[in-house]
CSV table of C-alpha atoms and ligand atoms in Angstrom, one decimal:
chain,number,residue,atom,x,y,z
W,1,MET,CA,-56.9,34.8,50.3
W,2,THR,CA,-56.7,37.5,47.5
W,3,ALA,CA,-53.4,38.8,48.5
W,4,THR,CA,-51.0,40.6,46.2
W,5,THR,CA,-49.5,37.2,45.2
W,6,ALA,CA,-49.1,38.1,41.5
W,7,ALA,CA,-46.7,41.1,42.5
W,8,ALA,CA,-44.7,38.9,44.5
W,9,THR,CA,-44.0,36.2,42.0
W,10,GLY,CA,-41.5,38.4,40.3
W,11,SER,CA,-40.7,36.9,37.0
W,12,SER,CA,-44.2,36.7,36.0
W,13,THR,CA,-44.5,40.5,36.5
W,14,PRO,CA,-44.2,42.4,33.3
W,15,GLY,CA,-42.7,45.8,33.0
W,16,PRO,CA,-41.1,48.5,35.2
W,17,ALA,CA,-44.5,49.8,36.3
W,18,ALA,CA,-44.9,46.5,38.6
W,19,ARG,CA,-41.4,46.6,40.0
W,20,THR,CA,-41.6,45.3,43.5
W,21,ALA,CA,-39.4,47.5,46.0
W,22,ALA,CA,-40.0,44.9,48.7
W,23,ARG,CA,-41.5,41.6,49.1
W,24,VAL,CA,-41.9,38.5,51.4
W,25,THR,CA,-42.7,35.0,50.4
W,26,ASP,CA,-44.4,32.5,52.7
W,27,ALA,CA,-43.5,34.4,55.6
W,28,VAL,CA,-43.8,32.7,58.9
W,29,LYS,CA,-42.7,34.3,62.3
W,30,VAL,CA,-43.1,32.3,65.3
W,31,TYR,CA,-42.1,33.9,68.6
W,32,GLY,CA,-41.1,32.1,71.9
W,33,ALA,CA,-41.0,28.3,72.4
W,34,GLY,CA,-43.1,25.5,74.0
W,35,ASP,CA,-46.4,26.3,75.5
W,36,THR,CA,-46.0,30.4,74.9
W,37,THR,CA,-45.2,30.1,70.9
W,38,VAL,CA,-47.1,33.1,69.0
W,39,ARG,CA,-47.3,32.8,65.3
W,40,ALA,CA,-47.4,36.4,64.5
W,41,LEU,CA,-47.0,35.8,60.7
W,42,ASP,CA,-48.8,32.6,59.4
W,43,GLY,CA,-47.6,32.4,55.6
W,44,VAL,CA,-47.9,36.0,54.2
W,45,THR,CA,-46.9,36.3,50.6
W,46,VAL,CA,-47.0,40.0,49.5
W,47,GLY,CA,-45.0,42.6,47.2
W,48,PHE,CA,-44.9,46.3,47.8
W,49,ALA,CA,-44.6,47.9,44.4
W,50,ALA,CA,-42.2,50.7,43.9
W,51,GLY,CA,-43.7,54.1,43.5
W,52,ARG,CA,-46.7,53.4,45.4
W,53,PHE,CA,-48.0,54.3,48.9
W,54,THR,CA,-49.2,51.0,50.7
W,55,ALA,CA,-50.7,50.7,54.2
W,56,ILE,CA,-50.6,47.5,56.1
W,57,MET,CA,-54.1,47.6,58.2
W,58,GLY,CA,-55.2,45.2,60.9
W,59,PRO,CA,-56.2,45.1,64.5
W,60,SER,CA,-53.8,45.3,67.3
W,61,GLY,CA,-51.7,42.0,67.4
W,62,SER,CA,-52.3,41.0,63.9
W,63,GLY,CA,-48.7,41.0,62.9
W,64,LYS,CA,-48.5,44.4,61.2
W,65,SER,CA,-45.2,45.7,63.1
W,66,THR,CA,-43.7,41.9,62.6
W,67,LEU,CA,-44.4,41.8,58.9
W,68,MET,CA,-42.9,45.3,58.4
W,69,HIS,CA,-39.6,44.6,60.6
W,70,CYS,CA,-39.3,41.3,58.8
W,71,ALA,CA,-39.6,43.0,55.3
W,72,ALA,CA,-37.1,45.7,56.4
W,73,GLY,CA,-34.6,43.5,57.7
W,74,LEU,CA,-35.1,44.5,61.3
W,75,ASP,CA,-35.9,41.0,62.3
W,76,THR,CA,-35.5,37.7,60.6
W,77,LEU,CA,-38.2,35.1,59.6
W,78,THR,CA,-38.7,31.7,61.1
W,79,SER,CA,-39.3,30.6,57.6
W,80,GLY,CA,-39.9,32.1,54.0
W,81,THR,CA,-37.9,34.6,52.5
W,82,ALA,CA,-37.8,38.5,52.2
W,83,HIS,CA,-36.4,40.6,49.5
W,84,ILE,CA,-35.3,44.3,49.1
W,85,GLY,CA,-35.4,44.6,45.4
W,86,ASP,CA,-33.5,41.5,44.2
W,87,THR,CA,-31.4,41.2,47.5
W,88,GLU,CA,-32.6,38.4,49.6
W,89,LEU,CA,-32.2,39.6,53.1
W,90,SER,CA,-31.4,36.1,54.8
W,91,ALA,CA,-28.5,35.7,52.4
W,92,LEU,CA,-26.6,38.8,54.1
W,93,ASP,CA,-24.5,38.7,57.1
W,94,ASP,CA,-25.1,41.3,59.8
W,95,ARG,CA,-22.7,43.7,58.5
W,96,ARG,CA,-24.2,43.7,54.9
W,97,LEU,CA,-27.7,43.9,56.2
W,98,THR,CA,-26.8,47.0,58.4
W,99,LEU,CA,-25.5,48.4,55.4
W,100,LEU,CA,-28.5,47.7,53.1
W,101,ARG,CA,-31.0,49.1,55.8
W,102,ARG,CA,-28.7,52.2,56.1
W,103,ASP,CA,-28.3,52.8,52.0
W,104,ARG,CA,-31.7,51.3,50.8
W,105,ILE,CA,-34.2,51.8,53.5
W,106,GLY,CA,-35.6,54.7,55.4
W,107,PHE,CA,-37.5,54.4,58.5
W,108,VAL,CA,-40.2,56.3,60.3
W,109,PHE,CA,-41.3,55.3,63.8
W,110,GLN,CA,-44.2,56.1,66.1
W,111,GLN,CA,-41.6,57.6,68.7
W,112,PHE,CA,-39.6,60.3,66.4
W,113,ASN,CA,-36.3,58.8,67.6
W,114,LEU,CA,-34.4,62.0,66.9
W,115,VAL,CA,-31.0,62.7,68.3
W,116,PRO,CA,-31.7,65.6,70.8
W,117,THR,CA,-28.2,67.0,70.6
W,118,LEU,CA,-28.3,67.7,66.9
W,119,THR,CA,-30.2,70.4,64.9
W,120,VAL,CA,-33.0,69.6,62.7
W,121,ALA,CA,-30.7,70.1,59.6
W,122,GLU,CA,-28.2,67.4,61.2
W,123,ASN,CA,-30.7,65.1,62.3
W,124,ILE,CA,-32.0,65.1,58.3
W,125,THR,CA,-28.8,64.2,57.2
W,126,LEU,CA,-27.7,61.9,60.0
W,127,PRO,CA,-27.7,58.6,57.9
W,128,LEU,CA,-26.0,60.2,55.1
W,129,ASP,CA,-23.4,61.6,57.5
W,130,LEU,CA,-22.8,58.3,59.2
W,131,ALA,CA,-22.5,56.5,55.8
W,132,GLY,CA,-19.8,59.2,55.0
W,133,ALA,CA,-21.9,60.0,51.9
W,134,ARG,CA,-22.2,63.6,50.7
W,135,GLY,CA,-25.9,63.0,49.5
W,136,ASP,CA,-27.7,65.1,47.0
W,137,ALA,CA,-27.8,68.9,48.2
W,138,GLU,CA,-30.6,69.6,45.7
W,139,TRP,CA,-32.8,66.7,46.6
W,140,ILE,CA,-32.3,67.3,50.5
W,141,ASP,CA,-32.9,71.1,49.8
W,142,ALA,CA,-36.2,70.3,48.2
W,143,LEU,CA,-37.2,67.8,51.0
W,144,VAL,CA,-36.8,70.7,53.5
W,145,ASP,CA,-39.5,72.5,51.6
W,146,VAL,CA,-41.6,69.5,51.1
W,147,VAL,CA,-41.7,68.9,54.9
W,148,GLY,CA,-41.8,72.6,55.6
W,149,LEU,CA,-38.8,72.9,58.0
W,150,ARG,CA,-37.0,75.6,56.3
W,151,ASP,CA,-37.4,78.1,59.2
W,152,ARG,CA,-36.5,75.4,61.7
W,153,LEU,CA,-33.2,74.2,60.5
W,154,ARG,CA,-31.1,75.3,63.4
W,155,HIS,CA,-33.6,74.3,66.0
W,156,ARG,CA,-33.0,71.3,68.3
W,157,PRO,CA,-36.0,68.7,68.5
W,158,ALA,CA,-36.9,69.7,72.0
W,159,GLU,CA,-37.8,73.0,70.5
W,160,LEU,CA,-40.2,71.7,68.0
W,161,SER,CA,-43.7,70.4,68.2
W,162,GLY,CA,-44.4,66.5,67.8
W,163,GLY,CA,-45.6,67.1,64.5
W,164,GLN,CA,-42.7,69.1,63.5
W,165,GLN,CA,-40.3,66.4,65.0
W,166,GLN,CA,-42.0,63.7,63.0
W,167,ARG,CA,-41.7,65.7,59.8
W,168,VAL,CA,-37.9,66.0,60.5
W,169,ALA,CA,-38.0,61.9,61.0
W,170,VAL,CA,-39.9,62.1,57.5
W,171,ALA,CA,-37.3,64.1,55.9
W,172,ARG,CA,-34.5,62.0,57.4
W,173,ALA,CA,-35.9,58.8,56.2
W,174,PHE,CA,-36.2,60.0,52.5
W,175,ALA,CA,-32.7,62.0,52.8
W,176,GLY,CA,-30.7,59.1,51.2
W,177,ARG,CA,-33.5,58.4,48.4
W,178,PRO,CA,-33.8,54.8,49.7
W,179,ASP,CA,-35.6,52.2,47.8
W,180,VAL,CA,-38.4,52.1,50.4
W,181,VAL,CA,-39.5,53.9,53.3
W,182,PHE,CA,-41.1,51.9,56.0
W,183,ALA,CA,-43.3,53.7,58.5
W,184,ASP,CA,-44.8,52.0,61.7
W,185,GLU,CA,-47.7,53.9,63.1
W,186,PRO,CA,-46.2,57.2,62.2
W,187,THR,CA,-49.0,59.3,63.4
W,188,GLY,CA,-49.6,57.2,66.7
W,189,ASN,CA,-48.1,60.0,68.8
W,190,LEU,CA,-49.7,63.0,67.0
W,191,ASP,CA,-52.8,64.9,67.4
W,192,SER,CA,-55.1,64.2,64.2
W,193,ARG,CA,-54.2,67.7,62.7
W,194,SER,CA,-50.3,67.1,63.0
W,195,GLY,CA,-51.2,63.6,62.0
W,196,GLN,CA,-52.8,64.6,58.8
W,197,GLU,CA,-50.0,66.7,57.9
W,198,VAL,CA,-47.3,63.7,58.0
W,199,LEU,CA,-49.8,61.4,56.3
W,200,GLY,CA,-50.0,64.3,53.5
W,201,LEU,CA,-46.3,64.5,53.4
W,202,LEU,CA,-45.9,60.6,52.9
W,203,GLY,CA,-48.4,60.8,50.0
W,204,ARG,CA,-46.7,63.7,48.4
W,205,ALA,CA,-43.3,62.1,48.7
W,206,VAL,CA,-44.8,59.2,46.7
W,207,ARG,CA,-46.8,61.1,44.2
W,208,GLN,CA,-44.6,64.1,43.6
W,209,MET,CA,-41.2,62.7,44.5
W,210,ASP,CA,-41.7,59.3,43.0
W,211,ARG,CA,-40.8,57.4,46.4
W,212,THR,CA,-42.1,54.3,47.9
W,213,VAL,CA,-43.8,54.0,51.0
W,214,VAL,CA,-45.2,51.1,53.1
W,215,MET,CA,-46.9,52.3,56.4
W,216,VAL,CA,-48.2,50.3,59.1
W,217,THR,CA,-51.4,51.6,60.9
W,218,HIS,CA,-54.4,50.5,62.8
W,219,ASP,CA,-56.2,53.9,61.8
W,220,PRO,CA,-58.8,53.8,59.0
W,221,VAL,CA,-58.1,57.7,58.5
W,222,ALA,CA,-54.5,57.0,58.1
W,223,ALA,CA,-54.9,54.1,55.6
W,224,ALA,CA,-57.3,56.1,53.6
W,225,HIS,CA,-53.9,58.3,52.6
W,226,ALA,CA,-52.5,55.1,50.8
W,227,ASP,CA,-52.9,54.0,47.2
W,228,GLU,CA,-53.7,50.5,48.6
W,229,VAL,CA,-54.5,49.1,51.9
W,230,LEU,CA,-53.5,45.3,52.9
W,231,PHE,CA,-55.4,43.8,55.6
W,232,LEU,CA,-53.8,41.4,58.1
W,233,ALA,CA,-55.8,39.5,60.4
W,234,ASP,CA,-54.1,36.9,63.0
W,235,GLY,CA,-50.7,36.8,60.9
W,236,ARG,CA,-52.4,36.4,57.5
W,237,LEU,CA,-53.1,38.5,54.8
W,238,VAL,CA,-56.9,38.4,54.4
W,239,ASP,CA,-57.6,41.2,51.7
W,240,ARG,CA,-56.7,44.3,50.1
W,241,MET,CA,-58.2,47.4,48.7
W,242,GLU,CA,-57.4,49.9,46.1
W,243,SER,CA,-58.1,53.5,46.4
W,244,PRO,CA,-59.1,53.5,49.9
W,245,THR,CA,-61.4,55.7,51.8
W,246,ALA,CA,-61.7,56.0,55.7
W,247,ASP,CA,-65.2,54.8,55.5
W,248,LYS,CA,-64.7,51.9,53.2
W,249,VAL,CA,-61.5,50.7,55.4
W,250,LEU,CA,-63.6,51.2,58.5
W,251,ASP,CA,-66.3,48.8,57.0
W,252,ARG,CA,-64.0,46.3,56.0
W,253,MET,CA,-62.5,46.0,59.5
W,254,LYS,CA,-65.9,45.9,61.1
W,255,ALA,CA,-66.7,42.9,58.6
W,256,PHE,CA,-63.7,41.0,59.9
W,257,GLU,CA,-64.8,41.4,63.5
W,258,VAL,CA,-68.1,40.1,62.8
W,259,ARG,CA,-66.5,37.1,60.9
W,260,THR,CA,-64.3,36.0,63.7
T,1,ADP,N1,-40.8,40.2,70.4
T,1,ADP,C1,-41.8,39.3,70.7
T,1,ADP,N2,-41.9,38.1,71.5
T,1,ADP,C2,-43.2,37.5,71.7
T,1,ADP,N3,-44.3,38.0,71.1
T,1,ADP,C3,-44.3,39.1,70.2
T,1,ADP,C4,-43.1,39.7,70.1
T,1,ADP,N4,-43.6,40.7,69.2
T,1,ADP,C5,-44.8,40.6,68.9
T,1,ADP,N5,-45.2,39.5,69.6
T,1,ADP,C6,-46.8,38.9,69.4
T,1,ADP,O1,-46.8,38.7,68.0
T,1,ADP,C7,-48.2,39.1,67.7
T,1,ADP,C8,-48.3,40.2,66.4
T,1,ADP,O2,-47.6,41.2,67.0
T,1,ADP,P1,-47.3,42.7,66.3
T,1,ADP,O3,-46.6,42.4,65.0
T,1,ADP,O4,-46.6,43.7,67.0
T,1,ADP,O5,-48.8,43.1,66.0
T,1,ADP,P2,-49.5,44.5,65.3
T,1,ADP,O6,-48.4,45.3,65.1
T,1,ADP,O7,-50.4,44.2,64.4
T,1,ADP,O8,-50.1,44.9,66.7
T,1,ADP,C9,-48.6,39.6,68.9
T,1,ADP,O9,-49.6,38.5,69.5
T,1,ADP,C10,-47.6,40.0,69.7
T,1,ADP,O10,-48.0,39.6,70.9
T,2,MG,MG1,-47.4,47.3,65.8
């Protein structure tokens, strides 16, 4: 296994360039009991570098969503540890975990999860409003331009295309300047053109606005937007690829299928 173990070892990682926004160590997740147990994560150690766009790639059922959910504090590991920055998630009670998710993590899901009764502008600032935080008006203003929703701010989600709705969800995820944004199949419900827009947006947020994104996908074209791709198979981290292209990612996926 060539996994990103170096990034996960923390103390031996020099300098701020190698800062790790999120990491899991020896992560095991077992679902169910008795005959029906599924080992969704089977000893994964990986760090997600700050300021980078990382894609988690693998076939359906390989544990991608489980890894993301456990790394982001939406689910708990059976054993092993998960950190956001220096904070170990299992050390937090429910209330602190909820606050950490709200204040330090952004989420984008396949189904956009917008509030239908709120306007675009209200949806974008919802996490901040729930936190009673004022937010950074200049930052949010810049975000609105980055996602190209300036002329839609007073619309309701139902008046937008799927691609526009997902761009609202992306803006909402970044609104509070979280340490890391996790996206689970963010283009899964979009046509390829809208999907490309959303992926371009995630890439620009990382490269132009110094954000950190971890994206789960099974689509090589989507993964090619990332700086680095991590490959999962059967709950294990089996490979990584820097500067991916869709063709290279596709070839790597095929190689796994031949081997198994
Ligand atoms: N809540 C759950 N209960 C039982 N098994 C689950 C649950 N969630 C996921 N699994 C199983 O864990 C494995 C990994 O699932 P998942 O992380 O969703 O994979 P992926 O996102 O790569 O498709 C699969 O075998 C899946 O069926
Ligand atoms: Mg999944």
